[in-house]
Protein backbone atom coordinates (compact mmCIF):
# COMPACT_ATOMS: atom_id res chain seq x y z
CA ILE A 1 176.76 152.07 152.17
CA ASN A 2 173.22 151.18 151.08
CA ASN A 3 173.54 147.67 152.49
CA ILE A 4 174.99 148.97 155.77
CA VAL A 5 171.91 151.19 156.11
CA ARG A 6 169.71 148.19 155.36
CA ILE A 7 171.45 146.12 158.04
CA VAL A 8 171.32 148.61 160.89
CA GLY A 9 168.23 150.57 159.81
CA ALA A 10 167.78 154.19 158.84
CA ASP A 11 166.64 155.15 162.34
CA SER A 12 169.91 153.89 163.87
CA ILE A 13 171.95 155.70 161.24
CA LYS A 14 170.23 158.98 162.21
CA LYS A 15 171.30 158.45 165.84
CA MET A 16 175.01 158.01 164.99
CA SER A 17 177.46 160.78 165.72
CA VAL A 18 178.66 163.01 162.87
CA VAL A 19 182.19 161.66 163.28
CA ASP A 20 180.98 158.03 163.04
CA LEU A 21 179.13 158.91 159.88
CA TRP A 22 182.21 160.62 158.50
CA LEU A 23 184.39 157.63 159.36
CA LEU A 24 181.91 155.27 157.75
CA LEU A 25 181.72 157.30 154.51
CA ALA A 26 185.48 157.90 154.45
CA ALA A 27 186.22 154.23 155.09
CA ALA A 28 183.85 153.18 152.26
CA TYR A 29 185.61 155.62 149.94
CA TYR A 30 189.23 155.01 150.92
CA HIS A 31 189.48 151.32 152.01
CA ASP A 32 190.41 150.12 148.51
CA CYS A 33 192.42 153.16 147.38
CA GLY A 34 195.54 151.02 147.75
CA MET A 35 194.49 149.30 144.48
CA VAL A 36 195.21 152.55 142.68
CA VAL A 37 198.68 152.31 141.15
CA SER A 38 200.20 155.57 140.03
CA GLY A 39 203.10 155.97 137.62
CA GLU A 40 205.26 156.80 140.64
CA ASP A 41 204.09 153.58 142.33
CA LYS A 42 205.00 151.48 139.28
CA THR A 43 208.46 153.03 139.08
CA ALA A 44 209.06 152.27 142.77
CA ILE A 45 207.78 148.70 142.47
CA PHE A 46 209.79 147.85 139.36
CA ASP A 47 212.97 149.69 140.37
CA GLU A 48 213.06 148.41 143.92
CA GLY A 49 212.35 144.97 142.62
CA SER A 50 212.78 142.82 145.69
CA ASP A 51 209.19 142.28 146.91
CA PHE A 52 207.67 142.19 143.43
CA VAL A 53 210.44 139.86 142.21
CA LYS A 54 209.76 137.59 145.15
CA TYR A 55 206.05 137.56 144.27
CA VAL A 56 206.77 136.60 140.64
CA LYS A 57 209.17 133.86 141.77
CA GLU A 58 206.48 132.42 144.04
CA LYS A 59 203.99 132.36 141.18
CA GLN A 60 206.53 130.71 138.85
CA GLN A 61 206.97 127.89 141.40
CA ASP A 62 203.25 127.47 142.13
CA ALA A 63 201.80 125.53 139.21
CA LEU A 64 198.34 125.73 140.73
CA SER A 65 198.26 129.53 140.91
CA PRO A 66 196.12 131.32 138.29
CA MET A 67 199.07 133.70 137.89
CA ASN A 68 201.52 130.91 137.03
CA GLU A 69 200.81 131.05 133.27
CA TYR A 70 201.81 134.72 133.29
CA ALA A 71 204.77 134.47 135.67
CA VAL A 72 206.50 131.80 133.55
CA LEU A 73 206.69 134.23 130.67
CA PHE A 74 209.49 136.04 132.51
CA ASP A 75 213.08 135.38 133.55
CA ILE A 76 214.61 136.71 136.75
CA LYS A 77 218.24 137.74 136.62
CA ASP A 78 220.15 139.77 139.22
CA ASN A 79 216.88 140.52 141.01
CA LYS A 80 215.40 142.02 137.83
CA ILE A 81 212.57 140.70 135.68
CA TYR A 82 212.95 140.22 131.92
CA TYR A 83 210.71 138.85 129.20
CA LYS A 84 211.80 135.36 128.12
CA ASP A 85 210.61 135.87 124.56
CA GLU A 86 211.29 139.20 122.92
CA ARG A 87 208.25 138.72 120.68
CA LEU A 88 205.37 140.78 121.98
CA THR A 89 202.03 138.96 122.15
CA CYS A 90 198.69 139.95 123.57
CA LYS A 91 199.23 137.58 126.50
CA SER A 92 202.78 138.76 127.26
CA TYR A 93 201.61 142.39 127.08
CA GLU A 94 198.87 141.76 129.66
CA ALA A 95 200.97 139.41 131.82
CA ALA A 96 202.85 142.22 133.54
CA ARG A 97 199.58 144.05 134.25
CA PHE A 98 197.99 140.96 135.81
CA LEU A 99 201.04 140.21 137.92
CA LEU A 100 201.27 143.80 139.11
CA ALA A 101 197.54 143.78 139.95
CA GLY A 102 197.88 140.52 141.89
CA TYR A 103 200.93 141.81 143.78
CA VAL A 104 199.14 145.05 144.71
CA ARG A 105 195.90 143.29 145.64
CA ASP A 106 197.67 141.12 148.22
CA THR A 107 198.78 144.20 150.21
CA HIS A 108 196.17 146.75 149.16
CA ALA A 109 194.76 147.26 152.69
CA GLU A 110 198.20 148.36 153.98
CA ARG A 111 198.71 150.45 150.85
CA SER A 112 195.37 152.14 151.48
CA GLY A 113 196.52 153.00 154.99
CA LYS A 114 199.70 154.62 153.67
CA LYS A 115 197.75 156.64 151.11
CA ILE A 116 195.37 157.85 153.85
CA GLU A 117 198.39 159.10 155.78
CA THR A 118 199.55 161.21 152.85
CA GLU A 119 196.23 162.12 151.18
CA ARG A 120 196.22 165.92 151.00
CA SER A 121 192.43 166.22 151.01
CA LEU A 122 192.43 164.67 154.49
CA HIS A 123 195.04 167.04 155.87
CA PHE A 124 193.93 170.56 154.97
CA PRO A 125 195.37 173.24 157.30
CA GLY A 126 192.78 174.10 159.92
CA ASP A 127 190.73 170.98 159.10
CA PRO A 128 188.33 170.17 162.00
CA ILE A 129 189.18 166.44 161.76
CA PRO A 130 192.23 165.79 164.04
CA ASP A 131 195.13 163.75 162.73
CA ARG A 132 194.34 161.22 165.46
CA ILE A 133 191.00 160.47 163.76
CA ILE A 134 192.74 160.17 160.41
CA ARG A 135 195.02 157.56 161.98
CA ILE A 136 191.93 155.72 163.25
CA LEU A 137 190.52 155.77 159.71
CA LYS A 138 193.78 154.18 158.57
CA LEU A 139 193.43 151.39 161.19
CA ILE A 140 189.83 150.76 160.15
CA CYS A 141 190.83 150.44 156.48
CA ASN A 142 193.84 148.27 157.31
CA CYS A 143 191.50 145.91 159.16
CA HIS A 144 189.15 145.15 156.30
CA THR A 145 191.24 142.28 154.80
CA LYS A 146 192.51 140.77 158.05
CA ASP A 147 190.99 138.11 160.28
CA VAL A 148 187.68 139.23 161.73
CA ALA A 149 189.15 138.99 165.23
CA GLU A 150 191.27 142.05 164.40
CA VAL A 151 188.13 144.16 164.62
CA MET A 152 188.02 143.62 168.37
CA ASN A 153 191.51 145.09 168.72
CA LEU A 154 190.13 148.50 167.76
CA GLN A 155 188.84 150.82 170.46
CA PRO A 156 185.09 150.55 171.14
CA ILE A 157 184.82 154.26 172.02
CA GLU A 158 187.08 157.18 171.13
CA SER A 159 186.75 160.88 171.88
CA SER A 160 186.40 162.48 168.49
CA GLY A 161 188.04 165.81 169.20
CA CYS A 162 185.15 167.39 167.30
CA GLY A 163 182.89 168.94 169.91
CA ILE A 164 181.57 166.57 172.56
CA GLU A 165 180.72 163.64 170.33
CA ASP A 166 182.41 160.26 170.52
CA CYS A 167 183.21 157.87 167.69
CA HIS A 168 183.26 154.08 167.62
CA PRO A 169 186.12 152.62 165.49
CA ARG A 170 185.25 149.00 166.25
CA PHE A 171 181.66 149.46 165.04
CA VAL A 172 182.74 151.30 161.87
CA ALA A 173 185.25 148.55 161.03
CA ALA A 174 182.60 145.85 161.47
CA MET A 175 180.15 147.72 159.25
CA LEU A 176 182.81 148.30 156.59
CA ARG A 177 183.60 144.58 156.48
CA LEU A 178 179.91 143.59 156.26
CA GLY A 179 179.26 146.22 153.58
CA ASP A 180 182.26 144.89 151.62
CA LEU A 181 181.04 141.28 151.86
CA LEU A 182 177.57 142.33 150.65
CA ASP A 183 178.88 144.40 147.75
CA VAL A 184 177.11 142.35 145.09
CA ASP A 185 174.46 143.08 142.48
CA SER A 186 176.55 146.06 141.35
CA ASN A 187 177.53 145.16 137.75
CA ARG A 188 181.10 145.99 138.69
CA VAL A 189 182.57 143.97 135.82
CA SER A 190 182.25 145.69 132.46
CA GLU A 191 181.80 143.51 129.37
CA VAL A 192 183.40 146.32 127.36
CA LEU A 193 186.51 146.18 129.60
CA LEU A 194 186.66 142.37 129.34
CA SER A 195 186.47 142.61 125.55
CA THR A 196 189.75 144.58 125.55
CA LEU A 197 191.63 141.68 127.19
CA GLY A 198 193.07 138.83 125.18
CA SER A 199 193.21 136.59 128.25
CA ILE A 200 192.17 136.75 131.88
CA PRO A 201 193.34 134.81 134.97
CA SER A 202 191.12 131.80 135.66
CA ASP A 203 190.17 132.93 139.16
CA SER A 204 189.07 136.34 137.79
CA LYS A 205 187.04 134.60 135.09
CA PHE A 206 185.15 132.59 137.71
CA TYR A 207 184.79 135.59 140.06
CA ASN A 208 183.26 137.68 137.25
CA LYS A 209 180.50 135.10 136.92
CA THR A 210 179.56 135.11 140.62
CA ASN A 211 177.66 138.39 140.63
CA ARG A 212 175.79 137.44 137.48
CA ASN A 213 174.63 134.19 139.05
CA ILE A 214 172.84 135.89 141.98
CA THR A 215 169.08 135.47 141.47
CA HIS A 216 167.68 136.60 144.87
CA ILE A 217 168.86 139.04 147.51
CA ARG A 218 167.09 140.16 150.66
CA ILE A 219 168.97 142.41 153.09
CA ASP A 220 167.07 144.21 155.84
CA ARG A 221 166.83 144.61 159.57
CA SER A 222 165.35 141.15 160.07
CA VAL A 223 167.21 138.76 157.74
CA ILE A 224 169.94 138.35 155.14
CA GLU A 225 169.24 135.76 152.47
CA ILE A 226 170.82 135.24 149.05
CA THR A 227 170.30 132.63 146.32
CA ALA A 228 172.49 131.87 143.33
CA GLU A 229 171.82 129.70 140.31
CA CYS A 230 174.97 128.21 138.71
CA ASP A 231 175.86 125.81 135.90
CA ASP A 232 179.58 125.85 136.74
CA TYR A 233 180.96 123.89 139.71
CA HIS A 234 183.90 126.26 140.25
CA VAL A 235 181.68 129.33 140.34
CA ALA A 236 179.33 127.58 142.72
CA GLY A 237 182.29 126.78 144.99
CA LEU A 238 183.39 130.44 145.00
CA ILE A 239 179.88 131.63 145.91
CA ASN A 240 179.56 129.01 148.61
CA ARG A 241 182.87 130.08 150.19
CA TRP A 242 181.66 133.67 150.07
CA PHE A 243 178.43 132.63 151.80
CA GLU A 244 180.45 130.79 154.47
CA SER A 245 182.54 133.91 155.08
CA LEU A 246 179.44 136.04 155.34
CA ASN A 247 177.80 133.64 157.78
CA ASP A 248 180.97 133.33 159.90
CA GLU A 249 181.34 137.13 160.00
CA LEU A 250 177.74 137.69 161.11
CA VAL A 251 177.90 134.99 163.75
CA PHE A 252 181.14 136.48 165.11
CA TYR A 253 179.53 139.92 165.51
CA MET A 254 176.30 138.54 166.98
CA LYS A 255 178.23 136.92 169.83
CA ARG A 256 180.02 140.20 170.60
CA TRP A 257 177.40 142.73 169.52
CA HIS A 258 177.15 144.40 172.92
CA GLN A 259 180.91 145.12 172.69
CA ILE A 260 180.59 146.64 169.23
CA ILE A 261 177.47 148.84 169.05
CA PRO A 262 177.75 152.59 169.75
CA PHE A 263 174.84 152.63 172.22
CA GLU A 264 172.61 150.10 173.97
CA SER A 265 169.40 150.93 172.06
CA PHE A 266 171.07 150.41 168.68
CA GLY A 267 169.22 147.17 167.96
CA TYR A 268 170.46 143.85 166.68
CA LEU A 269 171.98 142.45 163.52
CA PRO A 270 169.64 140.62 161.13
CA THR A 271 169.59 136.82 161.33
CA VAL A 272 171.22 134.71 158.67
CA GLY A 273 168.53 133.28 156.43
CA ASP A 274 168.97 130.94 153.45
CA LEU A 275 172.30 131.30 151.70
CA LYS A 276 171.86 128.84 148.84
CA VAL A 277 173.75 127.93 145.69
CA ASN A 278 171.68 125.89 143.27
CA LEU A 279 174.03 124.03 140.93
CA THR A 280 172.42 122.63 137.80
CA ASN A 281 172.22 118.81 137.99
CA TYR A 282 173.78 118.78 141.47
CA ASP A 283 172.59 119.11 145.05
CA THR A 284 172.15 122.54 146.58
CA PHE A 285 175.09 124.04 148.49
CA ASP A 286 174.19 125.42 151.90
CA GLY A 287 176.40 128.37 152.75
CA LYS A 288 175.82 127.98 156.49
CA LYS A 289 176.65 124.26 156.85
CA ARG A 290 179.98 122.76 155.89
CA PRO A 291 180.03 119.18 154.66
CA SER A 292 181.01 116.64 157.31
CA PHE A 293 181.56 112.90 157.59
CA GLU A 294 181.56 110.23 160.25
CA ILE A 295 183.74 107.18 160.74
CA ASP A 296 182.35 103.75 161.63
CA SER A 297 184.45 102.97 164.71
CA SER A 298 184.08 99.19 164.34
CA LYS A 299 185.44 99.33 160.73
CA ALA A 300 188.25 101.60 161.88
CA ILE A 301 189.30 99.05 164.49
CA GLU A 302 189.28 96.30 161.85
CA LEU A 303 191.62 98.36 159.70
CA LEU A 304 193.93 99.00 162.63
CA GLN A 305 194.00 95.27 163.36
CA GLY A 306 195.11 94.50 159.82
CA ALA A 307 191.91 93.76 157.91
CA GLY A 308 192.26 94.33 154.18
CA LEU A 309 196.04 94.43 154.14
CA TYR A 310 197.79 93.27 150.97
CA THR A 311 198.72 89.61 150.83
CA GLU A 312 201.03 89.69 147.78
CA SER A 313 204.29 91.64 147.64
CA CYS A 314 203.61 92.86 144.06
CA GLU A 315 200.43 94.61 145.19
CA CYS A 316 202.50 97.50 146.51
CA ILE A 317 203.40 98.29 142.88
CA ARG A 318 199.72 98.49 141.99
CA GLU A 319 199.20 100.89 144.92
CA ILE A 320 202.07 103.14 143.75
CA LEU A 321 200.69 103.18 140.20
CA GLN A 322 197.18 103.97 141.46
CA ASN A 323 198.53 106.83 143.58
CA ALA A 324 200.30 108.23 140.54
CA VAL A 325 197.11 108.05 138.50
CA ASP A 326 195.09 109.73 141.30
CA ALA A 327 197.70 112.48 141.62
CA THR A 328 197.55 113.07 137.84
CA TYR A 329 193.76 113.35 137.93
CA PHE A 330 193.93 115.86 140.77
CA ARG A 331 196.63 117.96 139.15
CA VAL A 332 194.78 118.16 135.83
CA TYR A 333 191.58 119.05 137.71
CA LYS A 334 193.32 121.91 139.55
CA GLU A 335 195.35 123.25 136.62
CA CYS A 336 192.67 123.01 133.92
CA PRO A 337 189.45 124.46 135.37
CA GLU A 338 188.18 125.20 131.87
CA ILE A 339 187.53 121.46 131.17
CA ASN A 340 183.78 120.76 131.11
CA SER A 341 183.44 117.14 129.92
CA LEU A 342 184.66 113.72 131.10
CA LYS A 343 186.03 112.89 127.61
CA GLU A 344 188.05 116.11 127.49
CA PHE A 345 189.31 115.38 131.00
CA LYS A 346 190.45 111.84 130.11
CA ASP A 347 192.13 113.10 126.89
CA LYS A 348 194.00 115.69 128.91
CA CYS A 349 195.15 113.07 131.44
CA GLU A 350 196.35 110.74 128.68
CA ILE A 351 195.93 107.74 130.97
CA GLU A 352 194.45 104.45 129.85
CA ILE A 353 192.13 103.33 132.61
CA GLY A 354 192.03 99.57 133.02
CA ARG A 355 191.23 96.92 135.62
CA ALA A 356 194.09 94.48 135.00
CA SER A 357 195.25 92.43 137.92
CA CYS A 358 198.42 93.17 139.78
CA ARG A 359 200.32 90.34 138.09
CA GLU A 360 199.12 91.39 134.62
CA ARG A 361 200.33 94.96 135.25
CA VAL A 362 203.71 93.79 136.49
């Protein structure tokens, strides 16, 4: 909420209708309520089985998923999930929790919408907020994890049913998404909580470091700029992807701002300033510019004409072997993000790197 006020300005907030303000506050409060899993929810998820079982199966088959190491601790029989090893360990105890959290997270926006529909505090008898506005709140919250284009499917103006004021679902949804993207610098990850866990999924481990690596934030009416200092390539990549998402989101709204704002004198979005990730001993990532490459057309034509083709039949064997080595390197790199040194990487690959000729290899 604070960052939304910084983006649009306190003066603009004061001009918004009461219902828009209520929608904005309610959306900020309820949009992630689908992550709350009650005892009744757990019973339904485990007893029904089908969707959760499908999720666990997918993670068992996806060796690159951070959830794979937990999913493989289970067997699936007759559409039910069982522990493979009856011995209880810290990791097996937490595995079910992580899998359940991952399953819920994937659909939490829709779950939030369903909870909004049934939330008693939103449906008091005689409440001045019509059920139609509650349904709009549900749509706004559903929208926060979807493609940004979904924002434009919401109505730009809606009669609120509360006096003569209008509300603006499209604007509220856009602000919710921006506020969500800028929800950093909040110390949301507790070291005390982490100390209670014997293990943690690799993607969560990297994500937890992202907030701590932010060294500069400026969010106001004129500009948004953020800098991060990292010593871990994976964390830097996560932050850079977040910067790209933030930049793409802002550019999308800027192009359609006149179709989103509640009134013409609302003002403009801030420009996108420097979004930088400084990685120790590497070049700086620019969150607004994706890497690109160019092809030398003359060299491409030479290749198409047959330049550099193998001349000996046995060289195809060398190519197959090299492809296997490359594939091994890539798989180890993806599955073992904790490796930090070249020696450790080579030991893990267990491949002897040599430059023998094709005939010597054969």
